[in-house]
Short mmCIF file of C-alpha atoms in Angstrom, two decimals:
data_model
loop_
_atom_site.label_atom_id
_atom_site.label_comp_id
_atom_site.label_asym_id
_atom_site.label_seq_id
_atom_site.Cartn_x
_atom_site.Cartn_y
_atom_site.Cartn_z
CA UNK A 1 49.60 83.94 153.41
CA UNK A 2 49.55 84.30 157.18
CA UNK A 3 46.62 84.77 159.43
CA UNK A 4 46.38 85.90 163.03
CA UNK A 5 44.36 83.36 164.93
CA UNK A 6 42.83 83.96 168.32
CA UNK A 7 43.12 80.62 170.06
CA UNK A 8 41.27 80.03 173.28
CA UNK A 9 42.44 77.13 175.41
CA UNK A 10 39.56 76.05 177.61
CA UNK A 11 40.97 74.95 180.90
CA UNK A 12 38.99 72.50 182.95
CA UNK A 13 38.55 73.32 186.63
CA UNK A 14 40.02 76.81 186.63
CA UNK A 15 38.20 80.09 186.85
CA UNK A 16 39.01 81.51 183.47
CA UNK A 17 40.22 80.65 180.02
CA UNK A 18 43.36 82.10 178.59
CA UNK A 19 43.39 83.75 175.21
CA UNK A 20 46.51 84.54 173.25
CA UNK A 21 47.16 85.66 169.69
CA UNK A 22 49.56 83.60 167.64
CA UNK A 23 50.70 84.01 164.07
CA UNK A 24 50.34 80.78 162.12
CA UNK A 25 50.18 79.84 158.48
CA UNK A 26 46.93 79.26 156.66
CA UNK A 27 46.02 75.61 156.80
CA UNK A 28 45.49 75.31 160.55
CA UNK A 29 43.14 78.18 161.14
CA UNK A 30 39.84 76.58 162.12
CA UNK A 31 38.79 74.94 165.34
CA UNK A 32 38.60 71.38 163.91
CA UNK A 33 42.08 71.76 162.40
CA UNK A 34 43.47 73.01 165.69
CA UNK A 35 41.81 70.07 167.46
CA UNK A 36 43.42 67.65 165.00
CA UNK A 37 46.78 69.32 165.49
CA UNK A 38 46.52 69.14 169.28
CA UNK A 39 45.62 65.46 169.22
CA UNK A 40 48.64 64.67 167.07
CA UNK A 41 50.92 66.75 169.29
CA UNK A 42 49.73 65.20 172.55
CA UNK A 43 49.97 61.69 171.14
CA UNK A 44 53.42 62.45 169.76
CA UNK A 45 54.75 63.70 173.07
CA UNK A 46 52.86 61.61 175.64
CA UNK A 47 51.65 58.33 174.09
CA UNK A 48 53.97 55.34 173.91
CA UNK A 49 51.29 52.94 172.69
CA UNK A 50 48.19 53.17 170.55
CA UNK A 51 45.96 52.55 173.57
CA UNK A 52 47.63 55.43 175.43
CA UNK A 53 46.99 57.63 172.41
CA UNK A 54 43.26 56.94 172.49
CA UNK A 55 42.88 59.06 175.62
CA UNK A 56 43.35 62.14 173.44
CA UNK A 57 40.75 61.18 170.82
CA UNK A 58 37.85 62.80 172.67
CA UNK A 59 38.23 65.58 175.23
CA UNK A 60 41.96 66.22 175.00
CA UNK A 61 41.50 69.49 176.96
CA UNK A 62 40.73 67.50 180.10
CA UNK A 63 43.58 65.08 179.53
CA UNK A 64 46.10 67.93 179.36
CA UNK A 65 45.35 68.82 182.96
CA UNK A 66 45.46 65.37 184.47
CA UNK A 67 48.32 64.88 186.88
CA UNK A 68 50.65 62.77 184.72
CA UNK A 69 50.70 65.33 181.91
CA UNK A 70 50.31 68.41 184.07
CA UNK A 71 53.44 67.40 185.98
CA UNK A 72 55.29 68.05 182.72
CA UNK A 73 53.33 70.92 181.16
CA UNK A 74 52.54 72.73 184.45
CA UNK A 75 49.43 74.39 182.98
CA UNK A 76 46.77 73.72 185.59
CA UNK A 77 45.85 76.84 187.61
CA UNK A 78 48.85 78.51 185.99
CA UNK A 79 47.79 81.17 183.46
CA UNK A 80 51.33 82.48 183.00
CA UNK A 81 52.56 79.01 181.96
CA UNK A 82 49.56 78.60 179.66
CA UNK A 83 50.43 81.85 177.93
CA UNK A 84 54.07 80.80 177.67
CA UNK A 85 53.00 77.43 176.27
CA UNK A 86 50.83 79.05 173.62
CA UNK A 87 53.42 81.63 172.62
CA UNK A 88 56.26 79.11 172.39
CA UNK A 89 55.31 75.43 172.17
CA UNK A 90 51.98 75.96 170.42
CA UNK A 91 53.41 78.49 167.98
CA UNK A 92 56.43 76.37 167.05
CA UNK A 93 54.53 73.13 166.56
CA UNK A 94 51.65 74.70 164.63
CA UNK A 95 54.21 76.19 162.24
CA UNK A 96 55.89 72.79 161.93
CA UNK A 97 52.52 71.11 161.40
CA UNK A 98 51.65 73.66 158.72
CA UNK A 99 54.96 73.06 156.94
CA UNK A 100 54.17 69.34 156.82
CA UNK A 101 50.60 70.09 155.74
CA UNK A 102 51.75 72.15 152.74
CA UNK A 103 53.73 69.23 151.31
CA UNK A 104 50.93 66.85 152.29
CA UNK A 105 48.41 68.89 150.31
CA UNK A 106 50.34 69.43 147.08
CA UNK A 107 53.12 67.62 145.26
CA UNK A 108 56.30 69.65 144.78
CA UNK A 109 56.09 71.74 147.96
CA UNK A 110 59.48 70.70 149.25
CA UNK A 111 59.06 67.26 150.85
CA UNK A 112 57.95 64.77 148.20
CA UNK A 113 57.73 61.80 150.55
CA UNK A 114 55.21 63.63 152.73
CA UNK A 115 52.97 63.73 149.66
CA UNK A 116 53.70 60.10 148.82
CA UNK A 117 52.60 59.13 152.33
CA UNK A 118 49.40 61.08 151.85
CA UNK A 119 48.63 59.01 148.74
CA UNK A 120 48.99 55.87 150.88
CA UNK A 121 46.94 57.41 153.72
CA UNK A 122 49.96 57.28 156.02
CA UNK A 123 48.87 60.13 158.28
CA UNK A 124 51.04 58.65 161.01
CA UNK A 125 53.80 60.85 159.61
CA UNK A 126 52.31 63.80 161.53
CA UNK A 127 52.65 61.82 164.75
CA UNK A 128 56.22 60.75 164.01
CA UNK A 129 57.55 64.11 162.84
CA UNK A 130 56.00 66.03 165.74
CA UNK A 131 57.42 63.40 168.09
CA UNK A 132 60.95 63.60 166.71
CA UNK A 133 61.21 67.40 166.58
CA UNK A 134 62.03 69.09 169.87
CA UNK A 135 61.10 72.73 170.49
CA UNK A 136 62.81 74.99 167.93
CA UNK A 137 64.59 71.98 166.45
CA UNK A 138 67.60 72.98 164.34
CA UNK A 139 67.22 69.73 162.35
CA UNK A 140 63.54 70.27 161.61
CA UNK A 141 63.73 70.10 157.80
CA UNK A 142 66.09 67.14 157.87
CA UNK A 143 63.73 65.29 160.20
CA UNK A 144 60.70 65.98 158.01
CA UNK A 145 62.57 64.61 155.01
CA UNK A 146 64.08 61.65 156.87
CA UNK A 147 60.95 60.51 158.69
CA UNK A 148 58.65 60.90 155.70
CA UNK A 149 61.12 58.88 153.60
CA UNK A 150 61.51 56.19 156.26
CA UNK A 151 57.75 55.85 156.74
CA UNK A 152 57.22 55.48 153.00
CA UNK A 153 59.98 52.86 152.90
CA UNK A 154 58.62 51.11 156.00
CA UNK A 155 55.14 50.87 154.51
CA UNK A 156 56.32 49.85 151.03
CA UNK A 157 58.65 47.11 152.27
CA UNK A 158 55.87 45.69 154.45
CA UNK A 159 53.52 45.63 151.47
CA UNK A 160 56.05 44.27 148.99
CA UNK A 161 56.97 41.38 151.27
CA UNK A 162 53.40 40.47 152.21
CA UNK A 163 54.00 41.47 155.82
CA UNK A 164 51.52 44.33 156.19
CA UNK A 165 48.86 44.01 158.88
CA UNK A 166 47.01 47.25 159.50
CA UNK A 167 46.53 46.91 163.27
CA UNK A 168 50.08 45.77 163.95
CA UNK A 169 51.45 48.48 161.68
CA UNK A 170 49.56 51.27 163.46
CA UNK A 171 50.59 49.97 166.88
CA UNK A 172 54.20 49.88 165.72
CA UNK A 173 54.13 53.55 164.73
CA UNK A 174 53.55 54.45 168.39
CA UNK A 175 56.52 52.32 169.42
CA UNK A 176 58.67 54.08 166.85
CA UNK A 177 57.36 57.45 168.03
CA UNK A 178 58.35 56.68 171.61
CA UNK A 179 61.89 55.77 170.53
CA UNK A 180 62.57 58.75 168.26
CA UNK A 181 60.88 61.34 170.50
CA UNK A 182 62.99 64.53 170.78
CA UNK A 183 65.89 62.47 169.44
CA UNK A 184 68.54 62.86 166.77
CA UNK A 185 68.56 61.97 163.11
CA UNK A 186 71.04 59.17 163.74
CA UNK A 187 68.66 56.70 165.35
CA UNK A 188 65.70 57.08 162.98
CA UNK A 189 66.68 54.49 160.33
CA UNK A 190 67.75 51.96 162.96
CA UNK A 191 64.45 52.26 164.80
CA UNK A 192 62.37 51.73 161.66
CA UNK A 193 64.53 48.80 160.55
CA UNK A 194 64.32 47.12 163.95
CA UNK A 195 60.54 46.93 163.75
CA UNK A 196 60.55 46.05 160.05
CA UNK A 197 62.82 43.05 160.64
CA UNK A 198 60.76 42.07 163.67
CA UNK A 199 57.55 41.97 161.63
CA UNK A 200 59.17 40.16 158.69
CA UNK A 201 60.57 37.52 161.04
CA UNK A 202 57.20 37.06 162.72
CA UNK A 203 55.39 36.79 159.41
CA UNK A 204 57.80 34.22 157.99
CA UNK A 205 58.56 32.28 161.17
CA UNK A 206 62.25 32.71 160.46
CA UNK A 207 64.81 35.39 161.19
CA UNK A 208 64.81 38.20 158.64
CA UNK A 209 68.32 39.60 158.29
CA UNK A 210 67.75 42.14 155.52
CA UNK A 211 65.00 44.78 155.12
CA UNK A 212 64.19 43.40 151.66
CA UNK A 213 64.73 39.80 150.57
CA UNK A 214 63.85 38.25 147.23
CA UNK A 215 62.42 35.14 148.86
CA UNK A 216 59.84 37.37 150.58
CA UNK A 217 59.15 39.39 147.42
CA UNK A 218 59.15 36.67 144.78
CA UNK A 219 55.40 35.98 144.71
CA UNK A 220 54.22 39.48 145.54
CA UNK A 221 51.39 40.87 143.46
CA UNK A 222 48.10 39.07 143.83
CA UNK A 223 47.59 40.05 147.49
CA UNK A 224 48.30 43.77 147.07
CA UNK A 225 45.41 46.22 146.98
CA UNK A 226 44.85 48.11 143.74
CA UNK A 227 45.81 51.51 145.06
CA UNK A 228 49.19 50.33 146.29
CA UNK A 229 49.82 48.62 142.95
CA UNK A 230 49.18 51.92 141.19
CA UNK A 231 51.42 53.70 143.69
CA UNK A 232 54.16 51.12 143.20
CA UNK A 233 54.19 51.51 139.43
CA UNK A 234 54.05 55.29 139.77
CA UNK A 235 57.27 55.08 141.80
CA UNK A 236 58.84 52.80 139.19
CA UNK A 237 57.81 55.27 136.48
CA UNK A 238 59.29 58.20 138.40
CA UNK A 239 62.52 56.26 138.98
CA UNK A 240 62.94 55.49 135.28
CA UNK A 241 62.07 59.05 134.20
CA UNK A 242 64.46 60.71 136.64
CA UNK A 243 67.35 58.46 135.68
CA UNK A 244 66.92 58.73 131.92
CA UNK A 245 66.31 62.50 131.65
CA UNK A 246 62.72 61.96 130.59
CA UNK A 247 59.64 63.83 131.72
CA UNK A 248 56.79 61.97 133.39
CA UNK A 249 54.04 61.43 130.83
CA UNK A 250 51.32 61.91 133.44
CA UNK A 251 51.23 63.72 136.81
CA UNK A 252 52.43 61.37 139.54
CA UNK A 253 49.25 61.79 141.57
CA UNK A 254 47.05 60.85 138.61
CA UNK A 255 48.79 57.49 138.26
CA UNK A 256 47.73 56.66 141.81
CA UNK A 257 44.34 58.29 142.20
CA UNK A 258 42.67 58.40 138.77
CA UNK A 259 40.47 55.34 138.34
CA UNK A 260 37.78 56.41 135.86
CA UNK A 261 37.03 54.27 132.78
CA UNK A 262 38.38 56.83 130.31
CA UNK A 263 41.23 58.71 132.01
CA UNK A 264 41.93 56.45 134.97
CA UNK A 265 44.81 54.00 135.31
CA UNK A 266 44.14 50.30 135.65
CA UNK A 267 46.06 47.08 136.10
CA UNK A 268 46.92 45.28 132.88
CA UNK A 269 47.92 41.61 132.82
CA UNK A 270 50.68 40.92 130.33
CA UNK A 271 49.52 37.32 130.23
CA UNK A 272 45.94 37.25 128.98
CA UNK A 273 43.65 34.49 130.16
CA UNK A 274 43.70 32.19 127.14
CA UNK A 275 44.60 28.60 126.26
CA UNK A 276 47.94 29.55 124.75
CA UNK A 277 49.16 31.18 127.98
CA UNK A 278 47.61 28.56 130.24
CA UNK A 279 49.69 25.90 128.48
CA UNK A 280 52.84 27.80 129.48
CA UNK A 281 51.98 26.88 133.08
CA UNK A 282 51.06 23.23 132.41
CA UNK A 283 47.37 24.17 132.35
CA UNK A 284 47.42 24.58 136.13
CA UNK A 285 44.76 27.24 136.81
CA UNK A 286 45.93 28.12 140.32
CA UNK A 287 49.57 28.48 139.32
CA UNK A 288 48.62 30.50 136.25
CA UNK A 289 46.51 32.92 138.27
CA UNK A 290 49.21 33.35 140.93
CA UNK A 291 51.96 33.88 138.35
CA UNK A 292 50.13 36.28 136.02
CA UNK A 293 49.34 38.50 139.01
CA UNK A 294 52.94 38.82 140.21
CA UNK A 295 54.23 42.39 139.89
CA UNK A 296 56.52 41.29 137.08
CA UNK A 297 53.48 40.18 135.13
CA UNK A 298 51.35 43.32 135.38
CA UNK A 299 51.49 46.90 134.11
CA UNK A 300 49.63 50.16 134.57
CA UNK A 301 47.62 51.31 131.56
CA UNK A 302 45.32 54.24 130.98
CA UNK A 303 41.65 53.31 130.54
CA UNK A 304 41.36 53.11 126.78
CA UNK A 305 44.78 51.48 126.39
CA UNK A 306 43.79 48.80 128.88
CA UNK A 307 40.56 48.09 127.03
CA UNK A 308 42.26 47.97 123.63
CA UNK A 309 44.85 45.42 124.79
CA UNK A 310 42.01 43.13 125.89
CA UNK A 311 42.54 39.40 125.69
CA UNK A 312 45.08 39.48 122.88
CA UNK A 313 48.22 37.43 122.40
CA UNK A 314 51.43 38.81 123.86
CA UNK A 315 52.76 40.00 120.49
CA UNK A 316 49.53 41.90 119.86
CA UNK A 317 49.61 43.40 123.34
CA UNK A 318 53.19 44.53 122.83
CA UNK A 319 52.04 46.86 120.05
CA UNK A 320 49.50 48.51 122.36
CA UNK A 321 52.21 49.26 124.94
CA UNK A 322 53.85 51.77 122.60
CA UNK A 323 53.65 55.35 123.89
CA UNK A 324 52.27 54.31 127.26
CA UNK A 325 54.26 54.36 130.52
CA UNK A 326 58.03 53.89 130.39
CA UNK A 327 57.92 50.68 132.43
CA UNK A 328 55.54 49.19 129.85
CA UNK A 329 57.76 50.34 127.01
CA UNK A 330 60.81 48.58 128.48
CA UNK A 331 59.26 45.42 126.98
CA UNK A 332 59.64 46.90 123.50
CA UNK A 333 62.69 46.97 121.23
CA UNK A 334 62.27 50.60 120.19
CA UNK A 335 62.53 51.84 123.79
CA UNK A 336 66.26 51.10 123.74
CA UNK A 337 67.31 52.08 120.22
CA UNK A 338 70.00 54.79 120.08
CA UNK A 339 69.23 56.00 123.61
CA UNK A 340 72.41 56.68 125.54
CA UNK A 341 70.60 57.78 128.72
CA UNK A 342 68.83 54.44 128.94
CA UNK A 343 72.06 52.52 128.36
CA UNK A 344 73.77 54.57 131.08
CA UNK A 345 70.84 53.97 133.43
CA UNK A 346 71.10 50.21 132.93
CA UNK A 347 74.85 50.22 133.47
CA UNK A 348 74.75 52.49 136.51
CA UNK A 349 72.44 50.18 138.43
CA UNK A 350 73.42 46.85 136.81
CA UNK A 351 69.90 46.32 135.49
CA UNK A 352 70.86 43.39 133.28
CA UNK A 353 67.28 42.11 133.18
CA UNK A 354 66.08 45.34 131.58
CA UNK A 355 65.90 44.07 128.01
CA UNK A 356 63.24 43.99 125.29
CA UNK A 357 61.05 40.91 125.26
CA UNK A 358 59.99 41.01 121.64
CA UNK A 359 59.08 37.43 120.86
CA UNK A 360 57.44 35.79 123.86
CA UNK A 361 56.44 36.23 127.49
CA UNK A 362 56.30 33.12 129.65
CA UNK A 363 57.47 31.90 133.07
CA UNK A 364 61.15 32.75 132.49
CA UNK A 365 60.41 36.24 131.22
CA UNK A 366 58.02 36.88 134.08
CA UNK A 367 60.65 35.80 136.59
CA UNK A 368 63.18 38.12 134.94
CA UNK A 369 60.80 41.08 135.23
CA UNK A 370 60.15 40.27 138.89
CA UNK A 371 63.90 40.25 139.56
CA UNK A 372 64.30 43.53 137.69
CA UNK A 373 61.64 45.13 139.88
CA UNK A 374 63.40 43.76 142.95
CA UNK A 375 66.61 45.54 141.92
CA UNK A 376 64.70 48.79 141.42
CA UNK A 377 62.98 48.42 144.79
CA UNK A 378 66.34 48.11 146.54
CA UNK A 379 67.43 51.39 144.92
CA UNK A 380 64.20 53.36 145.41
CA UNK A 381 63.72 52.23 149.01
CA UNK A 382 67.40 51.78 149.90
#
């Protein structure tokens, strides 16, 4: 559905406003939405740092006509250029913004990673995509796909290596924006990786040479927030389903966002807190808590399944994992029986650690699951 929108750009310090009709898609048809769009566009094209971007948070109309920006846009006291701007620049970028917004709003609208970023509240993708796309960009779709993928990867690899700091991350997005602005596809991955390695090195006080390293990932789990844990296991679930010709058992979004006691998804510890399991870790409470919370030691279960597994022994828990998520079922013998697609999946990606654990689950098994997840991470976020 399209809608003709009368947009009035209020120009500070000139005698009249300029009104022009533009055809844009539904989704950016109200004044607040247009304000949000304009702020993203101005930050994308004129802000190299987060502090520079803040100038557009309030009265962006005034900022557009200050000398530094007006020297580029040439809009002040220039109604003909304003009309040209609205008919060309405004029209193109609102249509681009709307295309992003459609995938942002609903899963399956063409750019899956745009939706994934929405689930992680990574709205910086609007800034980065608008920055990278020049007027009437022939590579527009490729840039939407590439940047949304790279941002998802950038965020995930920060989280999974305990390197995520919100303020630093948001400041870095502006640096990336300034380097990919009106650029080509070729330099996008390199720019993201440069800042990823920089942050990993800073966090670890040693030079990071690879975007993902097992030493940085080994203990990951306990420090992650619950929503990202759900997102992570949703991505693992999707990866297994797609590579074994299986359908997802639950909508992807539900795995991340549903948290209710009955139909929500919750974190399940494979290792219950009991004396039997504590002995596996030499009765060291701190070590036990750290280890049982590693990603290799937790699962995602639907409300009632999580409650029913309770504080049982591992062998009892294993029964409750039947007919839950595929990642949970990889612990069970029957997941592998007479299933060629699963065998091919294992062989294709050399997932040697993907085996049933039918008798016990202790430190060695937990380490094996962590290493298996590491292999999957390197494929999903390659």
